Short mmCIF file of C-alpha atoms and ligand atoms in Angstrom, two decimals:
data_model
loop_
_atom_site.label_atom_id
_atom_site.label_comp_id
_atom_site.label_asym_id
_atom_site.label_seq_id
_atom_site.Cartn_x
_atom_site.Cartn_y
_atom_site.Cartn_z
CA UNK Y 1 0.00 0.00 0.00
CA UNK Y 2 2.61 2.48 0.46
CA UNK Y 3 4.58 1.36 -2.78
CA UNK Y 4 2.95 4.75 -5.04
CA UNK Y 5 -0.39 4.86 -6.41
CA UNK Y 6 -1.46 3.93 -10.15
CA UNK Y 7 -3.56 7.66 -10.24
CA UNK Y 8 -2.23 9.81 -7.11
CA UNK Y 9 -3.71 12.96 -6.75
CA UNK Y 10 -2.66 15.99 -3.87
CA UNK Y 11 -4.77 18.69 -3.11
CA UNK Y 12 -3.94 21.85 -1.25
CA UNK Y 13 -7.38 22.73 0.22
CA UNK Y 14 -6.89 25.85 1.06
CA UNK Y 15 -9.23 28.91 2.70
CA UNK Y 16 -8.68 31.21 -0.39
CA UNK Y 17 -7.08 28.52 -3.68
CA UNK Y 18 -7.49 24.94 -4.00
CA UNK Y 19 -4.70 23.42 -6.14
CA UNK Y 20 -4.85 20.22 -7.14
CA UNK Y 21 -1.35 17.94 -8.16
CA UNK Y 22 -1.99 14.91 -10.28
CA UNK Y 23 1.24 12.83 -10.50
CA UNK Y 24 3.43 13.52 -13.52
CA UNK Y 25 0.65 16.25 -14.84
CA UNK Y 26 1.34 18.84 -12.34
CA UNK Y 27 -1.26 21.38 -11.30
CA UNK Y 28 -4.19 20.88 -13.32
CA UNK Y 29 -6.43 22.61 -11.30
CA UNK Y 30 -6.07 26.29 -9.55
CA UNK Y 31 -9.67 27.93 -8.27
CA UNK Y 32 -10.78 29.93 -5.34
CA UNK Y 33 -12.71 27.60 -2.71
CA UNK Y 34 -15.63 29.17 -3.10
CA UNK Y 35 -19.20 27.69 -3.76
CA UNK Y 36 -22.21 29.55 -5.36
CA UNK Y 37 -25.55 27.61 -3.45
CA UNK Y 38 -29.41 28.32 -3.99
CA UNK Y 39 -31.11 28.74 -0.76
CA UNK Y 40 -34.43 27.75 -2.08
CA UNK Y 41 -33.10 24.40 -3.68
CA UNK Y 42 -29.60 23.76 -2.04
CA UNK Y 43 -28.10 23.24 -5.38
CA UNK Y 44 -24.99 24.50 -6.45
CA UNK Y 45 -24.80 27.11 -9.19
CA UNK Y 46 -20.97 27.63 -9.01
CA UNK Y 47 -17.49 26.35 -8.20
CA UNK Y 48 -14.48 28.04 -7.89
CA UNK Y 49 -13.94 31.08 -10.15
CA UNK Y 50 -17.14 31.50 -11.58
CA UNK Y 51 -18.41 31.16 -7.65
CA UNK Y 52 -16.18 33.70 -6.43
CA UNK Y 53 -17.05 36.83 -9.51
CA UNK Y 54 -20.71 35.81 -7.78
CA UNK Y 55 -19.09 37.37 -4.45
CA UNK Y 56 -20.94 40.38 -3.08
CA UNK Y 57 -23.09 40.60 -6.27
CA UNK Y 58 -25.56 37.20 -5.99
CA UNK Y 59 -29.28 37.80 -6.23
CA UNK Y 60 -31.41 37.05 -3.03
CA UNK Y 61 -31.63 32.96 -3.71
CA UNK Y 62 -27.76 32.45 -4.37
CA UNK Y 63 -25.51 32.66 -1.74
CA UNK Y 64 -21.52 32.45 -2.55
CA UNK Y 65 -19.92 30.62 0.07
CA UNK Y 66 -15.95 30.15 1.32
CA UNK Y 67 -16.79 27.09 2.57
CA UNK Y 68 -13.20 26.87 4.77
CA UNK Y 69 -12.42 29.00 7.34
CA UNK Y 70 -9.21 29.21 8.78
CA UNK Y 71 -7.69 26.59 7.07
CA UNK Y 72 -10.47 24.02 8.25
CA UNK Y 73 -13.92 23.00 7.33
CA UNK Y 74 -16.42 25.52 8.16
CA UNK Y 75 -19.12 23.83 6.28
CA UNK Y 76 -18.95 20.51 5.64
CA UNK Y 77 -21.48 19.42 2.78
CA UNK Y 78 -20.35 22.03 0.78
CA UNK Y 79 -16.65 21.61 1.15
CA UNK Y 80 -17.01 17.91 -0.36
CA UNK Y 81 -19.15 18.80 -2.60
CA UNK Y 82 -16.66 21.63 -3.79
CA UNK Y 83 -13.83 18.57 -3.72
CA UNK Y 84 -15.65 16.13 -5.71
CA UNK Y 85 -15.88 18.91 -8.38
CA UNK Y 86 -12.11 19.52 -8.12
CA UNK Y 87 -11.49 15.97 -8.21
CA UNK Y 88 -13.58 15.78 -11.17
CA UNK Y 89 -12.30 18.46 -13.20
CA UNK Y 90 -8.41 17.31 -12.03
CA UNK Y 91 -9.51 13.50 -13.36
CA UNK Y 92 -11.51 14.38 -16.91
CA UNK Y 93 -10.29 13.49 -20.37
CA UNK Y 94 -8.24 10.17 -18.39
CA UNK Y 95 -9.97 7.47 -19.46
CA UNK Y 96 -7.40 4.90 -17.38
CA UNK Y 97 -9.14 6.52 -14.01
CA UNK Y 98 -11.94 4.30 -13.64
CA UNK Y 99 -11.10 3.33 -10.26
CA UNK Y 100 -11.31 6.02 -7.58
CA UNK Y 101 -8.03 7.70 -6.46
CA UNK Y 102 -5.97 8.18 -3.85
CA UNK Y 103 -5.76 11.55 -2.68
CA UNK Y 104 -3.58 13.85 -0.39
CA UNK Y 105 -4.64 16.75 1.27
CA UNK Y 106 -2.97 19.74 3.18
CA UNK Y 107 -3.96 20.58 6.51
CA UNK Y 108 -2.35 22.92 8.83
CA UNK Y 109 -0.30 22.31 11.80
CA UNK Y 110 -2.28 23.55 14.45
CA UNK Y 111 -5.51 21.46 13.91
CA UNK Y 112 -7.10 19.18 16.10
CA UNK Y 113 -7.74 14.99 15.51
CA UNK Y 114 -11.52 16.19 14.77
CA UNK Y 115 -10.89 18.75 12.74
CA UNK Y 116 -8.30 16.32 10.71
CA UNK Y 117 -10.83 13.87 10.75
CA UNK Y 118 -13.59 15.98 8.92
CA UNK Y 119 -10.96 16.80 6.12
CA UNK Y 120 -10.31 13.27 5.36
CA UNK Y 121 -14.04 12.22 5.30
CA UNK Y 122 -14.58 15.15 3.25
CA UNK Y 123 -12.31 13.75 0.52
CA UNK Y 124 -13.81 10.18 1.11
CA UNK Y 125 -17.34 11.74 0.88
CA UNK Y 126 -15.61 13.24 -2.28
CA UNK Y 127 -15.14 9.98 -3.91
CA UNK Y 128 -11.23 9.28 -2.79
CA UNK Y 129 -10.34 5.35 -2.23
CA UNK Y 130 -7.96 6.64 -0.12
CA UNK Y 131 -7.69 9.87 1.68
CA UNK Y 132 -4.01 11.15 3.40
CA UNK Y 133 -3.58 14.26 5.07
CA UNK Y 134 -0.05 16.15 5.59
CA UNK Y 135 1.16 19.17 7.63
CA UNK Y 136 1.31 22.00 5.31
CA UNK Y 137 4.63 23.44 6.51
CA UNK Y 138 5.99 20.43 5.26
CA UNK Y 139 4.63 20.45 2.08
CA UNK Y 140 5.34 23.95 1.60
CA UNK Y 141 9.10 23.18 2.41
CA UNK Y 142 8.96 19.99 0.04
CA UNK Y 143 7.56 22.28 -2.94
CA UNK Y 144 9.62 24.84 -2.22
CA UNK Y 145 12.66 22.17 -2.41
CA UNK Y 146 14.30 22.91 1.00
CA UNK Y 147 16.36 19.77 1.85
CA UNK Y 148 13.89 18.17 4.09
CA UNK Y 149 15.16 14.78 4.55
CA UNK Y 150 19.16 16.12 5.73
CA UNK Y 151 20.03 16.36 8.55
CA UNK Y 152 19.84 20.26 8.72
CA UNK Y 153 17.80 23.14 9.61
CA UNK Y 154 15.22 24.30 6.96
CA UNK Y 155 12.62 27.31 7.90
CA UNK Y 156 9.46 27.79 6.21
CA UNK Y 157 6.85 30.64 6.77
CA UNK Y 158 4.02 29.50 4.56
CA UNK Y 159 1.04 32.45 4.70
CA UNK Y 160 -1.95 31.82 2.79
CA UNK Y 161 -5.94 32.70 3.72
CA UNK Y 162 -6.85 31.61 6.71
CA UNK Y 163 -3.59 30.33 8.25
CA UNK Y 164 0.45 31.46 9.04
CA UNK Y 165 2.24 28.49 9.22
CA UNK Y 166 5.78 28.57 10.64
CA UNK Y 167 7.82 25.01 10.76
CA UNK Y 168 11.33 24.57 11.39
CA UNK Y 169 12.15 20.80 9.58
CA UNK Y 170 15.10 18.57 9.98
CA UNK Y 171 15.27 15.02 8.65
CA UNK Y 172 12.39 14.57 7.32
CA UNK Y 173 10.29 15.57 10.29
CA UNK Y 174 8.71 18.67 12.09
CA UNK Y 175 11.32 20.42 14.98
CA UNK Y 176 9.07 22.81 16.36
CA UNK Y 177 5.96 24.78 14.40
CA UNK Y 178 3.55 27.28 14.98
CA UNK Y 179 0.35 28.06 13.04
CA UNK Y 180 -1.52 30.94 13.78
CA UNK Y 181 -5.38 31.83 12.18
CA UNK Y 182 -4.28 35.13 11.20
CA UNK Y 183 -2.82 35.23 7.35
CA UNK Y 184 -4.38 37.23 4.22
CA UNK Y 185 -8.23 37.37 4.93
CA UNK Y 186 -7.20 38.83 8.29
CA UNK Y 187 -5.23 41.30 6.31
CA UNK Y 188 -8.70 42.13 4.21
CA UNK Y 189 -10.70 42.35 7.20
CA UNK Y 190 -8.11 45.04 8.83
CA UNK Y 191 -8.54 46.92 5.47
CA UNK Y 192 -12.19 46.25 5.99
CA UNK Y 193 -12.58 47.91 9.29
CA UNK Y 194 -9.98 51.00 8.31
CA UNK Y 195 -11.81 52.17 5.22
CA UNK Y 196 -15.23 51.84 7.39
CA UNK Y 197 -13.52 53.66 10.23
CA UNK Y 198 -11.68 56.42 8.86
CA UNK Y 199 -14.18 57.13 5.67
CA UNK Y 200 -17.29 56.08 7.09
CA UNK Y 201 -17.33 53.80 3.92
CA UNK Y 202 -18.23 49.76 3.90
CA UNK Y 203 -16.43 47.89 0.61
CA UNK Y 204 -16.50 43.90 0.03
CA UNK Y 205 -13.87 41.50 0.53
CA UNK Y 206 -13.02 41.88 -3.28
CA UNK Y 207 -12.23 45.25 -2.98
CA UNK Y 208 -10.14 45.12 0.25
CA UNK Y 209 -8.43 42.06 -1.31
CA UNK Y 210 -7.76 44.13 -4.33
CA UNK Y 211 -6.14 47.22 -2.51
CA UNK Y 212 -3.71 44.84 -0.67
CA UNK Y 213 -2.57 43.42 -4.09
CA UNK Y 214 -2.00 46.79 -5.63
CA UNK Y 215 -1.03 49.10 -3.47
CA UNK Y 216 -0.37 46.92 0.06
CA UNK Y 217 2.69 46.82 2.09
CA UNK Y 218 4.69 45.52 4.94
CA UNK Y 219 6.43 48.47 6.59
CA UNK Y 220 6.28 52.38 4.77
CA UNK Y 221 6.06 51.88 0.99
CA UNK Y 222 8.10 52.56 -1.69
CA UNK Y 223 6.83 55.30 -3.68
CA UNK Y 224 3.38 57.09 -3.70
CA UNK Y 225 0.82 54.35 -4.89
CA UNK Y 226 -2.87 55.57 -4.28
CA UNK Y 227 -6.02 54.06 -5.42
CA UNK Y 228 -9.72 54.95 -5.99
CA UNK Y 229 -12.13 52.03 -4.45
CA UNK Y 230 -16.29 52.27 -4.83
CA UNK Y 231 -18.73 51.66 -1.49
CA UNK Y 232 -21.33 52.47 0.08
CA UNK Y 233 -21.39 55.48 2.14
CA UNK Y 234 -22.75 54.49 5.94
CA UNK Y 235 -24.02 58.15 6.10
CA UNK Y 236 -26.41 58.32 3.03
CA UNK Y 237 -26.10 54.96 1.89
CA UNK Y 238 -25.02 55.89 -1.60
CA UNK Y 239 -22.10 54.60 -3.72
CA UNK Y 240 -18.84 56.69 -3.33
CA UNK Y 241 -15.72 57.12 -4.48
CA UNK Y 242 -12.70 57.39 -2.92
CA UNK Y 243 -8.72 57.78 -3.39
CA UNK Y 244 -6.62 55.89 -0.92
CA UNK Y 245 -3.19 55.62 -0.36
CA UNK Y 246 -0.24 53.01 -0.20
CA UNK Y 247 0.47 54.29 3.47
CA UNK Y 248 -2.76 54.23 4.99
CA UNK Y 249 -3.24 50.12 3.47
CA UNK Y 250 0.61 49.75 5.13
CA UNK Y 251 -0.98 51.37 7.80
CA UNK Y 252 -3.98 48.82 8.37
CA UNK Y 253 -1.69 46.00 8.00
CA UNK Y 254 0.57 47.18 10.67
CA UNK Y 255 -1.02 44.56 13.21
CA UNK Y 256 -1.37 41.22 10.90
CA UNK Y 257 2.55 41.70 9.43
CA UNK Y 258 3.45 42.25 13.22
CA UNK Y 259 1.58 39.32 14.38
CA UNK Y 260 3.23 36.74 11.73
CA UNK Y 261 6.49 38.11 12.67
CA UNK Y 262 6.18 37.76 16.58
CA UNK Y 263 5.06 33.93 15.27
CA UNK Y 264 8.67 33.95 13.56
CA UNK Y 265 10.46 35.11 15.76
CA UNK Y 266 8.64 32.76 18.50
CA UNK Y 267 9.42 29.52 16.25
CA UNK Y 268 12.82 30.38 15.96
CA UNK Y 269 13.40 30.90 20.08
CA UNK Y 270 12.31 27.45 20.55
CA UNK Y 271 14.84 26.19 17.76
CA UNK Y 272 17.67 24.33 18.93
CA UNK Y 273 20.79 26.21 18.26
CA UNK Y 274 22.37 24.11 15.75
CA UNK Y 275 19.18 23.96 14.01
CA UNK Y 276 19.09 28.06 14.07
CA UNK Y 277 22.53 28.32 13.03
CA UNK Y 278 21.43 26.19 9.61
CA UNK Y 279 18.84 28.74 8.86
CA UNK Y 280 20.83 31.19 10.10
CA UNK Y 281 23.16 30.01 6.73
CA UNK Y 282 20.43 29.22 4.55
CA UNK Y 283 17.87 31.58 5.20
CA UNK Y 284 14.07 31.49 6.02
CA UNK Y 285 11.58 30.74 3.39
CA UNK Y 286 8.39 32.08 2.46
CA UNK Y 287 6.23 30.65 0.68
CA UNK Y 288 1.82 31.23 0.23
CA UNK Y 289 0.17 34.19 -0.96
CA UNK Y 290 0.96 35.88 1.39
CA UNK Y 291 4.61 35.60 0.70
CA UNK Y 292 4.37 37.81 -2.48
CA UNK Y 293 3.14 41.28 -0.02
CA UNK Y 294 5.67 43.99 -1.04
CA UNK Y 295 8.32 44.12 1.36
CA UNK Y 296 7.17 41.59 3.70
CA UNK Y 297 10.79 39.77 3.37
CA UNK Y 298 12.68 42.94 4.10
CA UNK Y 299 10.81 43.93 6.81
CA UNK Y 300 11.03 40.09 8.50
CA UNK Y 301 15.08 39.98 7.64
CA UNK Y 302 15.51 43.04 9.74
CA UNK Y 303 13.08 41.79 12.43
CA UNK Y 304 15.31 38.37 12.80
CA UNK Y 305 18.63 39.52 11.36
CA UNK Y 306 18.01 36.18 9.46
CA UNK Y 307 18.35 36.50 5.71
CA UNK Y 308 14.46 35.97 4.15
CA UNK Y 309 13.45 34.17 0.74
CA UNK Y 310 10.65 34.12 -1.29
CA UNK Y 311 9.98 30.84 -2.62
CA UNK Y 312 9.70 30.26 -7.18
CA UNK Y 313 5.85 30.26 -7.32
CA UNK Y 314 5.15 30.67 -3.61
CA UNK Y 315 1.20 29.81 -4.46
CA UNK Y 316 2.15 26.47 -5.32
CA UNK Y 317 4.50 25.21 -3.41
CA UNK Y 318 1.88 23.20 -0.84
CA UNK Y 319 0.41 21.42 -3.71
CA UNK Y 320 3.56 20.92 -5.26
CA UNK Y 321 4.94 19.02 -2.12
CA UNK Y 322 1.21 17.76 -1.67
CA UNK Y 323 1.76 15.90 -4.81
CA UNK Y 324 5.33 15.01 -4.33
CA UNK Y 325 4.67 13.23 -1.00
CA UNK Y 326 2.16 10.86 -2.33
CA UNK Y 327 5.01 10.12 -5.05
CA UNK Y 328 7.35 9.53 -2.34
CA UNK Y 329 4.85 8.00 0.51
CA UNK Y 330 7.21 5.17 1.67
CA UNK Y 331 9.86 8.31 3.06
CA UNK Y 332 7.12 9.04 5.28
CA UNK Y 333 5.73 6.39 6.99
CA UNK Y 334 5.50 7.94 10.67
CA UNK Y 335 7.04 11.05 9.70
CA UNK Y 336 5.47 14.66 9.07
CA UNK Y 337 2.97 14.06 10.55
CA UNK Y 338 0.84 11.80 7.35
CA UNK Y 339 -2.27 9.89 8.41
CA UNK Y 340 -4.68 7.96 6.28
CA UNK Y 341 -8.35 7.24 6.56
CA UNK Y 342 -7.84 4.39 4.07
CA UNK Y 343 -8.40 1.60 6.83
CA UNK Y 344 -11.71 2.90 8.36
CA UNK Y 345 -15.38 2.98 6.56
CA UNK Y 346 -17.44 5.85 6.36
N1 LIG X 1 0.58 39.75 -4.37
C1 LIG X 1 0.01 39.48 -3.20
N2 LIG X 1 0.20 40.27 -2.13
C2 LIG X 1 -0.37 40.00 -0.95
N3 LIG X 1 -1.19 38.95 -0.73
C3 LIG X 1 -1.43 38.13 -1.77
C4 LIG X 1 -0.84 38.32 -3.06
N4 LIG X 1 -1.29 37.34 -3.89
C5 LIG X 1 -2.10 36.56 -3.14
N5 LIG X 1 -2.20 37.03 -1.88
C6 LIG X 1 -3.03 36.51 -0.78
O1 LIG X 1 -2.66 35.19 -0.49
C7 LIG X 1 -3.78 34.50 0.09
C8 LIG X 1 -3.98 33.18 -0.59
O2 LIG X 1 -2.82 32.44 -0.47
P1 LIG X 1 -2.85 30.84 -0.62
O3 LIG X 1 -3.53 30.46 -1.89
O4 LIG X 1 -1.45 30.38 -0.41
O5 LIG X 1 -3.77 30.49 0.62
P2 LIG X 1 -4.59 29.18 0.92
O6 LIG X 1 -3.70 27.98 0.71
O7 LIG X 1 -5.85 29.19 0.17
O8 LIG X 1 -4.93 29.41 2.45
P3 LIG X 1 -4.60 28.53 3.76
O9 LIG X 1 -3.21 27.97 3.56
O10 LIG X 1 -4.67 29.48 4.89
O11 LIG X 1 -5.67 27.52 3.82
C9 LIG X 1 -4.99 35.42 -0.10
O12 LIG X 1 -5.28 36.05 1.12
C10 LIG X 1 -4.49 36.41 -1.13
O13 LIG X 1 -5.14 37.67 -0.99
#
């Protein structure tokens, strides 16, 4: 059983993206995990991107829903419902899968046995023979191809949606990790809660997301970036426009990039010393969305006097070791934390 699978599928199931790795295809799948529902039915109108443009604009009988939240399920049904469509769209036009697969999914660090539990009978419910689940620090490390299986100390800061995930690996297992709820839709909601508080002016989660992409930063900003954003006006309940600028958004994210650094900075106290002087060489790795705000390496680096990276294609790099651990499941029996549902019925 742990020899490799004929059709081996990972899946990063994450709060914002689910990727999905089939072996020697790569990703073949890369959508928001959102689901558009009808109240009045229950049936789904959407998946993924098509779900997510229904965000903040659905008519009164179709709701658009993130079905994770933090990382985890927040809504079971709907999240393996939303997996069986992945699985689906990751599987057509290969004939040879007639058999169901084996599957891989990310979880983070921090998450309890019941929590764990619902992910891998979500995938079952989803239609997997088999369902795994890994640490996501690890798989971000694997993707991001940080030596995990020598003996020497590799540092990964993997920041997506819902979760910050900070792991400190050595031979092929977890040192010491921390994984905190607070990642890029806490950044939104700050953004959220300033425009609302200093304008008087409430904008959607698209909008917020969308002035962190363009014009967010860790720490002042380079240059003079501004931006015009559309909401509703608390006051009069109208639309209006206004201009913001580059350091008010570095501004609101003051408290989220401080947070994920005091989880840095925490991981690497408990490190043992040889382990810190390895990273100390190599440097600390970032990988996740959140990887890619502007600065957010400079601004850790001087926080930790460590040098920072940013991984090659930080979004990918969980599904990308997601998929290469199922390739590679006999390195891991009772390491990194893998465990399998593939012995229990549902
Ligand atoms: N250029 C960018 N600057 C800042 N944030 C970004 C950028 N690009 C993407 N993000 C953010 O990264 C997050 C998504 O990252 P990712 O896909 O790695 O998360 P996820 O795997 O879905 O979440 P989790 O690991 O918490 O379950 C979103 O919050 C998104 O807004």
């Amino acid at each position: 059983m742990f020899g490799g699978f004929s059709k081996d599928i990972g899946i990063d199931l994450g709060t914002a993206n689910t990727l999905v790795y089939v072996k020697s295809k790569g990703i073949v799948v890369r959508e928001p995990s959102v689901v558009a529902l009808r109240t009045d039915t229950g049936s789904i109108e959407a998946v993924g991107n098509d779900a997510k443009n229904m965000i903040g604009r659905t008519p009164g009988n179709i709701v658009a829903v993130r079905p994770m939240k933090d990382g985890v399920i927040a809504d079971f049904d709907t999240t393996a419902t939303m997996l069986k469509y992945f699985i689906q769209q990751a599987l057509k036009n290969r004939s040879i899968f007639t058999r169901k697969p084996s599957v891989m999914v990310c979880v983070p660090s921090g998450i309890t046995a019941v929590e764990k539990r619902a992910v891998e009978d979500a995938t079952k419910q989803a239609g997997a023979k088999e369902a795994y689940t890994l640490e996501e620090p690890f798989a971000a490390a694997i993707g991001a191809d940080l030596p995990v299986w020598e003996p020497t100390g590799s540092m990964v800061v993997d920041i997506g949606g819902g979760t910050t995930e900070v792991a400190i690996i050595s031979l092929g297992g977890i040192v010491t990790s921390q994984s905190i709820r607070v990642a890029g839709d806490e950044m939104d909601e700050s953004i959220i809660q300033y425009i609302k508080k200093k304008y008087n002016l409430m904008i959607g989660e698209r909008t917020s997301e969308a002035l962190k992409l363009e014009i967010g930063s860790a720490g002042a900003p380079e240059g003079v970036d501004d931006m015009d954003i559309r909401g509703r006006d608390l006051l009069t309940g109208l639309p209006k426009t206004i201009t913001v600028t580059a350091e008010e958004i570095a501004g609101a994210l003051a408290d989220t990039v401080a947070t994920i650094i005091e989880s840095v900075k925490n991981t690497l106290e408990q490190s043992p010393p040889e382990l810190a002087a390895d990273i100390m060489d190599r440097g600390i790795v970032l990988t996740g969305g959140g990887a890619l705000l502007r600065n957010l390496d400079r601004v850790l680096s001087e926080e930790t006097n460590m040098p920072v990276l940013v991984a090659e294609n930080p979004l990918d790099c969980v599904a990308i070791g997601t998929g290469r651990a199922l390739e590679n499941l006999h390195l891991f029996r009772s390491k990194a934390g893998i465990t399998s549902r593939s012995d229990r019925k549902l």
